[in-house]
PDB file of C-alpha atoms and ligand atoms in Angstrom:
ATOM      1  CA  ILE A   1      82.830  79.613-166.034  1.00  0.00           C
ATOM      2  CA  LEU A   2      84.808  82.990-165.186  1.00  0.00           C
ATOM      3  CA  GLN A   3      86.152  85.276-167.710  1.00  0.00           C
ATOM      4  CA  GLU A   4      89.725  84.589-166.924  1.00  0.00           C
ATOM      5  CA  PHE A   5      89.192  81.133-168.150  1.00  0.00           C
ATOM      6  CA  HIS A   6      87.824  82.136-171.382  1.00  0.00           C
ATOM      7  CA  MET A   7      89.868  79.672-173.324  1.00  0.00           C
ATOM      8  CA  PHE A   8      87.815  76.783-171.726  1.00  0.00           C
ATOM      9  CA  GLU A   9      84.357  78.481-172.085  1.00  0.00           C
ATOM     10  CA  ASN A  10      83.530  76.714-175.340  1.00  0.00           C
ATOM     11  CA  LEU A  11      84.638  73.288-174.223  1.00  0.00           C
ATOM     12  CA  SER A  12      82.881  73.704-170.901  1.00  0.00           C
ATOM     13  CA  ASP A  13      79.654  74.281-172.676  1.00  0.00           C
ATOM     14  CA  LYS A  14      79.758  71.356-174.962  1.00  0.00           C
ATOM     15  CA  ILE A  15      80.956  68.917-172.305  1.00  0.00           C
ATOM     16  CA  MET A  16      78.041  70.041-169.824  1.00  0.00           C
ATOM     17  CA  THR A  17      75.427  69.745-172.614  1.00  0.00           C
ATOM     18  CA  SER A  18      76.664  66.073-173.115  1.00  0.00           C
ATOM     19  CA  LEU A  19      76.831  65.267-169.449  1.00  0.00           C
ATOM     20  CA  LYS A  20      73.332  66.569-169.020  1.00  0.00           C
ATOM     21  CA  LYS A  21      71.991  63.753-170.870  1.00  0.00           C
ATOM     22  CA  VAL A  22      73.117  61.575-168.047  1.00  0.00           C
ATOM     23  CA  ARG A  23      73.405  63.551-165.110  1.00  0.00           C
ATOM     24  CA  GLY A  24      70.474  63.394-162.488  1.00  0.00           C
ATOM     25  CA  GLN A  25      69.240  60.369-164.648  1.00  0.00           C
ATOM     26  CA  HIS A  26      68.347  57.358-162.328  1.00  0.00           C
ATOM     27  CA  LYS A  27      68.381  54.738-164.996  1.00  0.00           C
ATOM     28  CA  ILE A  28      71.048  54.895-167.812  1.00  0.00           C
ATOM     29  CA  SER A  29      72.135  52.299-170.266  1.00  0.00           C
ATOM     30  CA  GLU A  30      75.521  51.153-171.561  1.00  0.00           C
ATOM     31  CA  ALA A  31      74.545  52.850-174.777  1.00  0.00           C
ATOM     32  CA  ASN A  32      73.792  56.071-173.156  1.00  0.00           C
ATOM     33  CA  ILE A  33      77.247  56.072-171.732  1.00  0.00           C
ATOM     34  CA  GLU A  34      78.686  55.196-175.013  1.00  0.00           C
ATOM     35  CA  GLU A  35      77.020  58.095-176.719  1.00  0.00           C
ATOM     36  CA  VAL A  36      78.140  60.566-174.076  1.00  0.00           C
ATOM     37  CA  ILE A  37      81.725  59.395-174.141  1.00  0.00           C
ATOM     38  CA  LYS A  38      81.609  59.763-177.935  1.00  0.00           C
ATOM     39  CA  GLU A  39      80.589  63.371-177.770  1.00  0.00           C
ATOM     40  CA  ILE A  40      83.006  64.359-175.150  1.00  0.00           C
ATOM     41  CA  ARG A  41      85.752  62.811-177.307  1.00  0.00           C
ATOM     42  CA  LEU A  42      84.622  64.992-180.220  1.00  0.00           C
ATOM     43  CA  SER A  43      84.522  68.048-178.023  1.00  0.00           C
ATOM     44  CA  LEU A  44      88.041  67.523-176.673  1.00  0.00           C
ATOM     45  CA  LEU A  45      89.337  67.076-180.194  1.00  0.00           C
ATOM     46  CA  GLU A  46      87.441  70.146-181.421  1.00  0.00           C
ATOM     47  CA  ALA A  47      89.056  72.001-178.494  1.00  0.00           C
ATOM     48  CA  ASP A  48      92.532  70.892-179.877  1.00  0.00           C
ATOM     49  CA  VAL A  49      93.397  68.567-177.118  1.00  0.00           C
ATOM     50  CA  ASN A  50      96.361  66.325-178.309  1.00  0.00           C
ATOM     51  CA  PHE A  51      94.889  63.267-179.785  1.00  0.00           C
ATOM     52  CA  LYS A  52      96.928  60.858-177.537  1.00  0.00           C
ATOM     53  CA  VAL A  53      95.807  62.768-174.655  1.00  0.00           C
ATOM     54  CA  VAL A  54      92.213  62.331-175.732  1.00  0.00           C
ATOM     55  CA  LYS A  55      92.591  58.669-176.353  1.00  0.00           C
ATOM     56  CA  THR A  56      94.226  57.812-172.928  1.00  0.00           C
ATOM     57  CA  PHE A  57      91.534  60.065-171.453  1.00  0.00           C
ATOM     58  CA  ILE A  58      88.659  58.356-173.129  1.00  0.00           C
ATOM     59  CA  ASP A  59      89.990  54.886-172.508  1.00  0.00           C
ATOM     60  CA  LYS A  60      90.177  55.378-168.936  1.00  0.00           C
ATOM     61  CA  VAL A  61      86.653  56.819-168.618  1.00  0.00           C
ATOM     62  CA  LYS A  62      85.320  54.078-170.535  1.00  0.00           C
ATOM     63  CA  GLU A  63      86.990  51.595-168.535  1.00  0.00           C
ATOM     64  CA  LYS A  64      85.851  52.886-165.253  1.00  0.00           C
ATOM     65  CA  ALA A  65      82.399  53.832-166.587  1.00  0.00           C
ATOM     66  CA  LEU A  66      81.629  50.527-168.057  1.00  0.00           C
ATOM     67  CA  GLY A  67      83.781  48.328-165.474  1.00  0.00           C
ATOM     68  CA  GLN A  68      82.548  49.691-162.432  1.00  0.00           C
ATOM     69  CA  ASP A  69      78.976  49.439-161.002  1.00  0.00           C
ATOM     70  CA  VAL A  70      77.916  52.738-162.688  1.00  0.00           C
ATOM     71  CA  LEU A  71      74.922  51.183-164.175  1.00  0.00           C
ATOM     72  CA  THR A  72      73.364  49.505-161.111  1.00  0.00           C
ATOM     73  CA  ASN A  73      74.313  52.508-158.936  1.00  0.00           C
ATOM     74  CA  VAL A  74      71.395  54.576-157.529  1.00  0.00           C
ATOM     75  CA  ASN A  75      72.836  57.636-159.019  1.00  0.00           C
ATOM     76  CA  PRO A  76      74.433  56.411-162.135  1.00  0.00           C
ATOM     77  CA  GLY A  77      74.616  59.840-163.903  1.00  0.00           C
ATOM     78  CA  GLN A  78      76.231  61.481-160.910  1.00  0.00           C
ATOM     79  CA  MET A  79      78.836  58.648-160.657  1.00  0.00           C
ATOM     80  CA  PHE A  80      79.587  58.965-164.271  1.00  0.00           C
ATOM     81  CA  VAL A  81      80.262  62.876-163.969  1.00  0.00           C
ATOM     82  CA  LYS A  82      82.545  62.043-161.198  1.00  0.00           C
ATOM     83  CA  ILE A  83      84.607  59.805-163.240  1.00  0.00           C
ATOM     84  CA  VAL A  84      84.918  62.249-166.138  1.00  0.00           C
ATOM     85  CA  HIS A  85      85.912  64.873-163.454  1.00  0.00           C
ATOM     86  CA  ASP A  86      88.508  62.539-161.730  1.00  0.00           C
ATOM     87  CA  GLU A  87      90.027  61.658-165.124  1.00  0.00           C
ATOM     88  CA  LEU A  88      90.340  65.386-166.093  1.00  0.00           C
ATOM     89  CA  VAL A  89      92.213  66.008-162.853  1.00  0.00           C
ATOM     90  CA  ASN A  90      94.593  63.170-163.572  1.00  0.00           C
ATOM     91  CA  VAL A  91      95.408  64.628-167.028  1.00  0.00           C
ATOM     92  CA  LEU A  92      95.974  67.921-165.461  1.00  0.00           C
ATOM     93  CA  GLY A  93      98.514  66.542-163.059  1.00  0.00           C
ATOM     94  CA  GLY A  94      96.806  65.426-160.118  1.00  0.00           C
ATOM     95  CA  GLY A  95      97.433  67.945-157.290  1.00  0.00           C
ATOM     96  CA  ALA A  96      99.014  71.371-157.169  1.00  0.00           C
ATOM     97  CA  VAL A  97     102.750  71.413-157.148  1.00  0.00           C
ATOM     98  CA  ASP A  98     104.529  74.220-155.191  1.00  0.00           C
ATOM     99  CA  ILE A  99     107.581  76.191-156.219  1.00  0.00           C
ATOM    100  CA  ASN A 100     110.623  75.375-154.233  1.00  0.00           C
ATOM    101  CA  VAL A 101     111.958  78.422-152.419  1.00  0.00           C
ATOM    102  CA  ARG A 102     113.489  76.858-149.373  1.00  0.00           C
ATOM    103  CA  GLU A 103     117.060  77.861-150.084  1.00  0.00           C
ATOM    104  CA  ASN A 104     118.026  81.252-149.047  1.00  0.00           C
ATOM    105  CA  PRO A 105     118.297  82.700-151.448  1.00  0.00           C
ATOM    106  CA  SER A 106     116.123  80.623-153.953  1.00  0.00           C
ATOM    107  CA  VAL A 107     116.793  81.286-157.510  1.00  0.00           C
ATOM    108  CA  ILE A 108     114.132  80.957-160.051  1.00  0.00           C
ATOM    109  CA  PHE A 109     114.822  81.333-163.914  1.00  0.00           C
ATOM    110  CA  LEU A 110     112.059  82.255-166.127  1.00  0.00           C
ATOM    111  CA  VAL A 111     112.785  81.132-169.609  1.00  0.00           C
ATOM    112  CA  GLY A 112     110.531  81.169-172.763  1.00  0.00           C
ATOM    113  CA  LEU A 113     110.036  82.420-176.212  1.00  0.00           C
ATOM    114  CA  GLN A 114     109.725  86.195-176.815  1.00  0.00           C
ATOM    115  CA  GLY A 115     106.253  87.494-176.221  1.00  0.00           C
ATOM    116  CA  ALA A 116     105.285  84.484-174.058  1.00  0.00           C
ATOM    117  CA  GLY A 117     104.825  86.768-170.996  1.00  0.00           C
ATOM    118  CA  LYS A 118     108.162  86.226-169.215  1.00  0.00           C
ATOM    119  CA  THR A 119     108.788  89.835-168.041  1.00  0.00           C
ATOM    120  CA  THR A 120     105.074  90.164-167.028  1.00  0.00           C
ATOM    121  CA  SER A 121     105.198  86.640-165.177  1.00  0.00           C
ATOM    122  CA  ALA A 122     108.328  87.820-163.470  1.00  0.00           C
ATOM    123  CA  ALA A 123     106.700  90.757-161.792  1.00  0.00           C
ATOM    124  CA  LYS A 124     103.576  88.628-161.093  1.00  0.00           C
ATOM    125  CA  LEU A 125     105.514  85.958-159.466  1.00  0.00           C
ATOM    126  CA  SER A 126     107.567  88.442-157.343  1.00  0.00           C
ATOM    127  CA  LEU A 127     104.244  89.789-155.864  1.00  0.00           C
ATOM    128  CA  TYR A 128     103.007  86.169-155.229  1.00  0.00           C
ATOM    129  CA  ILE A 129     106.198  85.489-153.442  1.00  0.00           C
ATOM    130  CA  ARG A 130     106.047  88.395-151.233  1.00  0.00           C
ATOM    131  CA  GLN A 131     102.114  88.287-150.534  1.00  0.00           C
ATOM    132  CA  LYS A 132     101.571  84.462-150.302  1.00  0.00           C
ATOM    133  CA  LEU A 133     104.966  82.879-149.355  1.00  0.00           C
ATOM    134  CA  ASN A 134     105.990  85.968-147.135  1.00  0.00           C
ATOM    135  CA  LYS A 135     109.348  85.949-148.621  1.00  0.00           C
ATOM    136  CA  LYS A 136     111.597  89.015-150.030  1.00  0.00           C
ATOM    137  CA  PRO A 137     111.596  88.707-153.715  1.00  0.00           C
ATOM    138  CA  GLY A 138     114.015  90.490-156.057  1.00  0.00           C
ATOM    139  CA  LEU A 139     114.015  90.866-159.889  1.00  0.00           C
ATOM    140  CA  VAL A 140     116.879  90.334-162.274  1.00  0.00           C
ATOM    141  CA  PRO A 141     116.464  91.714-165.859  1.00  0.00           C
ATOM    142  CA  ALA A 142     118.564  89.639-167.989  1.00  0.00           C
ATOM    143  CA  ASP A 143     116.628  89.741-171.305  1.00  0.00           C
ATOM    144  CA  ILE A 144     119.237  91.928-172.930  1.00  0.00           C
ATOM    145  CA  TYR A 145     118.176  91.069-176.528  1.00  0.00           C
ATOM    146  CA  ARG A 146     114.813  92.991-175.952  1.00  0.00           C
ATOM    147  CA  PRO A 147     115.964  96.226-174.518  1.00  0.00           C
ATOM    148  CA  ALA A 148     112.502  97.191-173.755  1.00  0.00           C
ATOM    149  CA  ALA A 149     112.363  94.171-171.409  1.00  0.00           C
ATOM    150  CA  ILE A 150     114.830  95.662-169.052  1.00  0.00           C
ATOM    151  CA  ASP A 151     112.992  99.005-168.730  1.00  0.00           C
ATOM    152  CA  GLN A 152     109.732  97.177-168.414  1.00  0.00           C
ATOM    153  CA  LEU A 153     110.888  95.014-165.373  1.00  0.00           C
ATOM    154  CA  GLN A 154     112.594  97.974-163.762  1.00  0.00           C
ATOM    155  CA  VAL A 155     109.361  99.938-163.962  1.00  0.00           C
ATOM    156  CA  LEU A 156     107.259  96.968-162.643  1.00  0.00           C
ATOM    157  CA  GLY A 157     109.809  96.604-159.965  1.00  0.00           C
ATOM    158  CA  LYS A 158     109.740 100.131-158.837  1.00  0.00           C
ATOM    159  CA  GLN A 159     105.887 100.364-159.122  1.00  0.00           C
ATOM    160  CA  ASN A 160     105.475  97.362-156.816  1.00  0.00           C
ATOM    161  CA  ASN A 161     108.322  98.143-154.528  1.00  0.00           C
ATOM    162  CA  ILE A 162     110.186  94.952-155.596  1.00  0.00           C
ATOM    163  CA  PRO A 163     114.055  95.308-155.408  1.00  0.00           C
ATOM    164  CA  THR A 164     115.399  95.125-159.102  1.00  0.00           C
ATOM    165  CA  PHE A 165     118.825  94.533-160.042  1.00  0.00           C
ATOM    166  CA  PRO A 166     120.199  97.589-162.056  1.00  0.00           C
ATOM    167  CA  THR A 167     121.030  95.948-165.309  1.00  0.00           C
ATOM    168  CA  GLN A 168     122.990  98.337-167.568  1.00  0.00           C
ATOM    169  CA  VAL A 169     122.826  98.671-171.315  1.00  0.00           C
ATOM    170  CA  GLY A 170     125.744  96.559-172.728  1.00  0.00           C
ATOM    171  CA  MET A 171     126.017  94.013-169.861  1.00  0.00           C
ATOM    172  CA  LYS A 172     126.189  90.410-170.678  1.00  0.00           C
ATOM    173  CA  PRO A 173     123.614  87.868-169.104  1.00  0.00           C
ATOM    174  CA  GLU A 174     126.622  85.978-167.438  1.00  0.00           C
ATOM    175  CA  GLU A 175     127.995  89.311-165.986  1.00  0.00           C
ATOM    176  CA  ILE A 176     124.475  90.202-164.664  1.00  0.00           C
ATOM    177  CA  LEU A 177     124.074  86.941-162.983  1.00  0.00           C
ATOM    178  CA  GLU A 178     127.562  87.123-161.329  1.00  0.00           C
ATOM    179  CA  LYS A 179     126.923  90.654-160.039  1.00  0.00           C
ATOM    180  CA  ALA A 180     123.376  89.891-159.022  1.00  0.00           C
ATOM    181  CA  LYS A 181     124.661  87.515-156.379  1.00  0.00           C
ATOM    182  CA  GLN A 182     126.413  90.202-154.359  1.00  0.00           C
ATOM    183  CA  TRP A 183     123.334  92.413-155.113  1.00  0.00           C
ATOM    184  CA  ALA A 184     120.962  89.802-153.644  1.00  0.00           C
ATOM    185  CA  ARG A 185     123.130  89.484-150.259  1.00  0.00           C
ATOM    186  CA  ASP A 186     123.319  93.237-150.118  1.00  0.00           C
ATOM    187  CA  ASN A 187     119.507  93.675-150.500  1.00  0.00           C
ATOM    188  CA  MET A 188     118.771  90.524-148.262  1.00  0.00           C
ATOM    189  CA  VAL A 189     116.713  88.927-151.232  1.00  0.00           C
ATOM    190  CA  GLU A 190     115.284  85.651-150.447  1.00  0.00           C
ATOM    191  CA  VAL A 191     113.764  84.660-153.753  1.00  0.00           C
ATOM    192  CA  VAL A 192     115.617  85.898-157.026  1.00  0.00           C
ATOM    193  CA  ILE A 193     113.647  85.981-160.004  1.00  0.00           C
ATOM    194  CA  VAL A 194     115.753  86.023-163.273  1.00  0.00           C
ATOM    195  CA  ASP A 195     114.022  87.257-166.548  1.00  0.00           C
ATOM    196  CA  THR A 196     116.198  85.329-169.050  1.00  0.00           C
ATOM    197  CA  ALA A 197     116.413  86.258-172.782  1.00  0.00           C
ATOM    198  CA  GLY A 198     113.627  85.017-175.194  1.00  0.00           C
ATOM    199  CA  ARG A 199     114.020  84.428-178.820  1.00  0.00           C
ATOM    200  CA  LEU A 200     111.619  84.095-181.643  1.00  0.00           C
ATOM    201  CA  GLN A 201     112.466  80.298-181.694  1.00  0.00           C
ATOM    202  CA  ILE A 202     114.430  77.784-179.892  1.00  0.00           C
ATOM    203  CA  ASP A 203     117.925  78.080-181.052  1.00  0.00           C
ATOM    204  CA  GLU A 204     121.572  76.800-180.064  1.00  0.00           C
ATOM    205  CA  ASP A 205     122.573  80.345-178.933  1.00  0.00           C
ATOM    206  CA  LEU A 206     119.716  80.551-176.573  1.00  0.00           C
ATOM    207  CA  MET A 207     119.971  77.122-175.210  1.00  0.00           C
ATOM    208  CA  GLY A 208     123.812  77.628-174.845  1.00  0.00           C
ATOM    209  CA  GLU A 209     123.402  80.877-172.993  1.00  0.00           C
ATOM    210  CA  LEU A 210     120.809  79.380-170.597  1.00  0.00           C
ATOM    211  CA  GLY A 211     123.071  76.303-169.996  1.00  0.00           C
ATOM    212  CA  ARG A 212     126.037  78.690-168.939  1.00  0.00           C
ATOM    213  CA  LEU A 213     123.743  80.685-166.698  1.00  0.00           C
ATOM    214  CA  LYS A 214     122.627  77.530-164.902  1.00  0.00           C
ATOM    215  CA  GLU A 215     126.249  77.081-164.134  1.00  0.00           C
ATOM    216  CA  ILE A 216     126.835  80.389-162.873  1.00  0.00           C
ATOM    217  CA  TRP A 217     123.876  80.297-160.465  1.00  0.00           C
ATOM    218  CA  THR A 218     122.099  77.049-160.086  1.00  0.00           C
ATOM    219  CA  PRO A 219     118.586  77.668-159.975  1.00  0.00           C
ATOM    220  CA  GLN A 220     116.129  75.680-157.833  1.00  0.00           C
ATOM    221  CA  GLU A 221     113.338  76.316-160.354  1.00  0.00           C
ATOM    222  CA  ILE A 222     113.624  76.763-164.076  1.00  0.00           C
ATOM    223  CA  LEU A 223     110.004  77.722-165.045  1.00  0.00           C
ATOM    224  CA  LEU A 224     109.035  77.748-168.793  1.00  0.00           C
ATOM    225  CA  VAL A 225     106.669  80.599-169.603  1.00  0.00           C
ATOM    226  CA  ALA A 226     104.455  79.364-172.424  1.00  0.00           C
ATOM    227  CA  ASP A 227     101.810  81.212-174.303  1.00  0.00           C
ATOM    228  CA  ALA A 228      98.590  79.085-174.183  1.00  0.00           C
ATOM    229  CA  MET A 229      97.309  80.957-177.167  1.00  0.00           C
ATOM    230  CA  LEU A 230     100.044  79.240-179.363  1.00  0.00           C
ATOM    231  CA  GLY A 231      98.012  76.055-179.162  1.00  0.00           C
ATOM    232  CA  GLN A 232      99.956  72.768-179.885  1.00  0.00           C
ATOM    233  CA  GLN A 233     103.052  74.863-180.856  1.00  0.00           C
ATOM    234  CA  SER A 234     103.328  75.676-176.983  1.00  0.00           C
ATOM    235  CA  VAL A 235     103.430  72.009-176.346  1.00  0.00           C
ATOM    236  CA  ASN A 236     106.347  71.668-178.927  1.00  0.00           C
ATOM    237  CA  VAL A 237     108.061  74.517-177.328  1.00  0.00           C
ATOM    238  CA  ALA A 238     107.903  72.935-173.768  1.00  0.00           C
ATOM    239  CA  GLU A 239     109.345  69.618-174.966  1.00  0.00           C
ATOM    240  CA  GLY A 240     112.397  71.590-176.752  1.00  0.00           C
ATOM    241  CA  PHE A 241     113.170  73.576-173.536  1.00  0.00           C
ATOM    242  CA  HIS A 242     112.638  70.667-171.263  1.00  0.00           C
ATOM    243  CA  LYS A 243     115.028  68.470-173.303  1.00  0.00           C
ATOM    244  CA  ARG A 244     117.783  71.020-172.946  1.00  0.00           C
ATOM    245  CA  LEU A 245     117.238  72.473-169.612  1.00  0.00           C
ATOM    246  CA  ASN A 246     115.175  70.105-167.297  1.00  0.00           C
ATOM    247  CA  LEU A 247     112.369  72.345-166.501  1.00  0.00           C
ATOM    248  CA  THR A 248     110.824  72.226-163.054  1.00  0.00           C
ATOM    249  CA  GLY A 249     107.543  73.704-164.044  1.00  0.00           C
ATOM    250  CA  LEU A 250     105.370  75.715-166.349  1.00  0.00           C
ATOM    251  CA  VAL A 251     103.681  79.033-166.322  1.00  0.00           C
ATOM    252  CA  LEU A 252     100.911  79.022-168.772  1.00  0.00           C
ATOM    253  CA  THR A 253     100.003  82.472-169.802  1.00  0.00           C
ATOM    254  CA  LYS A 254      97.054  84.063-171.594  1.00  0.00           C
ATOM    255  CA  VAL A 255      94.430  81.358-170.487  1.00  0.00           C
ATOM    256  CA  ASP A 256      92.213  84.532-170.480  1.00  0.00           C
ATOM    257  CA  GLY A 257      92.579  84.457-174.317  1.00  0.00           C
ATOM    258  CA  ASP A 258      90.228  83.288-176.847  1.00  0.00           C
ATOM    259  CA  ALA A 259      92.221  80.435-178.305  1.00  0.00           C
ATOM    260  CA  ARG A 260      90.849  76.909-177.973  1.00  0.00           C
ATOM    261  CA  GLY A 261      92.231  75.529-174.627  1.00  0.00           C
ATOM    262  CA  GLY A 262      93.410  72.240-175.883  1.00  0.00           C
ATOM    263  CA  ALA A 263      97.058  72.885-175.708  1.00  0.00           C
ATOM    264  CA  ALA A 264      96.604  74.049-172.075  1.00  0.00           C
ATOM    265  CA  LEU A 265      94.900  70.849-171.247  1.00  0.00           C
ATOM    266  CA  SER A 266      97.474  68.463-173.196  1.00  0.00           C
ATOM    267  CA  ILE A 267     100.851  69.971-172.096  1.00  0.00           C
ATOM    268  CA  ARG A 268     101.115  68.306-168.800  1.00  0.00           C
ATOM    269  CA  GLU A 269     100.329  65.062-170.030  1.00  0.00           C
ATOM    270  CA  VAL A 270     102.471  65.043-173.023  1.00  0.00           C
ATOM    271  CA  THR A 271     105.572  66.702-171.482  1.00  0.00           C
ATOM    272  CA  GLY A 272     105.271  65.447-167.950  1.00  0.00           C
ATOM    273  CA  ILE A 273     106.267  68.912-166.644  1.00  0.00           C
ATOM    274  CA  PRO A 274     103.931  70.318-163.832  1.00  0.00           C
ATOM    275  CA  ILE A 275     101.937  73.565-164.552  1.00  0.00           C
ATOM    276  CA  LYS A 276     102.549  75.632-161.558  1.00  0.00           C
ATOM    277  CA  PHE A 277     100.947  78.852-162.383  1.00  0.00           C
ATOM    278  CA  LEU A 278      98.400  80.277-164.866  1.00  0.00           C
ATOM    279  CA  GLY A 279      98.636  83.750-166.348  1.00  0.00           C
ATOM    280  CA  ILE A 280      95.078  84.981-166.677  1.00  0.00           C
ATOM    281  CA  GLY A 281      95.412  88.598-167.700  1.00  0.00           C
ATOM    282  CA  GLU A 282      97.800  91.444-168.160  1.00  0.00           C
ATOM    283  CA  LYS A 283      97.679  92.956-164.775  1.00  0.00           C
ATOM    284  CA  VAL A 284     100.441  92.074-162.139  1.00  0.00           C
ATOM    285  CA  THR A 285      97.828  90.500-159.974  1.00  0.00           C
ATOM    286  CA  ALA A 286      96.529  88.159-162.778  1.00  0.00           C
ATOM    287  CA  LEU A 287      98.481  85.023-161.732  1.00  0.00           C
ATOM    288  CA  GLU A 288      96.761  82.018-160.137  1.00  0.00           C
ATOM    289  CA  VAL A 289      98.365  78.920-158.445  1.00  0.00           C
ATOM    290  CA  PHE A 290      97.521  76.093-160.763  1.00  0.00           C
ATOM    291  CA  HIS A 291      95.141  73.500-158.906  1.00  0.00           C
ATOM    292  CA  PRO A 292      94.208  70.768-161.409  1.00  0.00           C
ATOM    293  CA  ASP A 293      90.854  69.942-159.457  1.00  0.00           C
ATOM    294  CA  ARG A 294      89.800  73.732-159.617  1.00  0.00           C
ATOM    295  CA  LEU A 295      90.241  73.836-163.300  1.00  0.00           C
ATOM    296  CA  ALA A 296      88.535  70.519-163.819  1.00  0.00           C
ATOM    297  CA  GLY A 297      85.691  71.789-161.638  1.00  0.00           C
ATOM    298  CA  ARG A 298      85.464  75.121-163.596  1.00  0.00           C
ATOM    299  CA  ILE A 299      85.288  73.133-166.992  1.00  0.00           C
ATOM    300  CA  LEU A 300      82.649  70.718-165.473  1.00  0.00           C
ATOM    301  CA  ASP A 301      80.655  73.416-163.880  1.00  0.00           C
TER     302      ASP A 301
HETATM  303  P1  GDP B 401     108.054  88.600-172.769  1.00  0.00           P
HETATM  304  O1  GDP B 401     108.711  89.027-174.243  1.00  0.00           O
HETATM  305  O2  GDP B 401     107.921  87.003-172.818  1.00  0.00           O
HETATM  306  O3  GDP B 401     108.831  89.201-171.809  1.00  0.00           O
HETATM  307  O4  GDP B 401     106.546  89.021-172.875  1.00  0.00           O
HETATM  308  P2  GDP B 401     105.874  90.122-172.019  1.00  0.00           P
HETATM  309  O5  GDP B 401     105.835  89.864-170.569  1.00  0.00           O
HETATM  310  O6  GDP B 401     106.328  91.522-172.539  1.00  0.00           O
HETATM  311  O7  GDP B 401     104.383  89.921-172.482  1.00  0.00           O
HETATM  312  C1  GDP B 401     103.882  90.108-173.960  1.00  0.00           C
HETATM  313  C2  GDP B 401     102.568  90.558-173.910  1.00  0.00           C
HETATM  314  O8  GDP B 401     101.667  89.521-173.547  1.00  0.00           O
HETATM  315  C3  GDP B 401     102.381  91.766-173.144  1.00  0.00           C
HETATM  316  O9  GDP B 401     101.410  92.619-173.890  1.00  0.00           O
HETATM  317  C4  GDP B 401     101.561  91.217-171.874  1.00  0.00           C
HETATM  318  O10 GDP B 401     100.756  92.419-171.322  1.00  0.00           O
HETATM  319  C5  GDP B 401     100.900  90.179-172.333  1.00  0.00           C
HETATM  320  N1  GDP B 401     100.504  89.098-171.429  1.00  0.00           N
HETATM  321  C6  GDP B 401     101.432  88.444-170.592  1.00  0.00           C
HETATM  322  N2  GDP B 401     100.798  87.583-169.799  1.00  0.00           N
HETATM  323  C7  GDP B 401      99.521  87.697-170.045  1.00  0.00           C
HETATM  324  C8  GDP B 401      98.333  86.970-169.649  1.00  0.00           C
HETATM  325  O11 GDP B 401      98.381  86.049-168.776  1.00  0.00           O
HETATM  326  N3  GDP B 401      97.105  87.282-170.365  1.00  0.00           N
HETATM  327  C9  GDP B 401      97.052  88.138-171.169  1.00  0.00           C
HETATM  328  N4  GDP B 401      95.777  88.628-171.613  1.00  0.00           N
HETATM  329  N5  GDP B 401      98.216  88.962-171.630  1.00  0.00           N
HETATM  330  C10 GDP B 401      99.456  88.757-171.126  1.00  0.00           C
END
């Protein structure tokens, strides 16, 4: 497993140790399978995966492993490993979900709590849009409560040659967004990325402001930037934002961190919101499109 996915290293090691007991075996018993499933269940719980998610996952694996012809298969160990892999992919959302940038311009709001990595992710996303989607991105700093965020985004925009709306001290987010419409036309920006304000916690003011911004310029995407290091708390944060804003996706940051990766593995199943990107480092290039099968493959590798 790669360093960028540090969060899943421990879990991966444990699951692989358990799977070794059946992988490559040509004859395994129901008891063998039961034992390995029990160990995997424990490893997932220890990694802080939500207990309901663990239960659903384990039930499905069990049903498939004991119900299908695994035991009589010529390669039962291999077949069992594939069942675990496929169920992991399912928990993670199945397939990759693209961001919608079909409108011209398309508008993407990045929302989230302070420190989650919104501003950094805004810059990362703009590079991704230019390099991989071949569209002209533009950045709109609207996190007025953390003054450094505005400078930070303007610097990142300049360093990477991304047009950035010249947000001035004293402007209100509503005014920024109104003015950014003309600015986007003038600069022929095709995908507008708005770095909205973060707070230390979800509060009415923040939600009210985001609701107003949605009315001023309806976004095609509202992505929650969530810090995977926060563990189960990040799952609660996602639920809170989703209830109020109807999120279209998640950017899960800091999966290169050393927290247990359980929250990252639970968040899709618990909230139903697709993970669209992973933040895997502090650099502007440290963003990956989220592919459930690739992550499952990395964990079971
Ligand atoms: P904001 O308050 O949500 O705008 O957060 P920032 O974008 O300023 O990020 C907060 C801190 O997290 C900064 O030190 C970033 O460098 C760091 N950060 C953001 N994303 C990642 C990531 O994916 N991995 C790591 N290791 N650090 C990150």
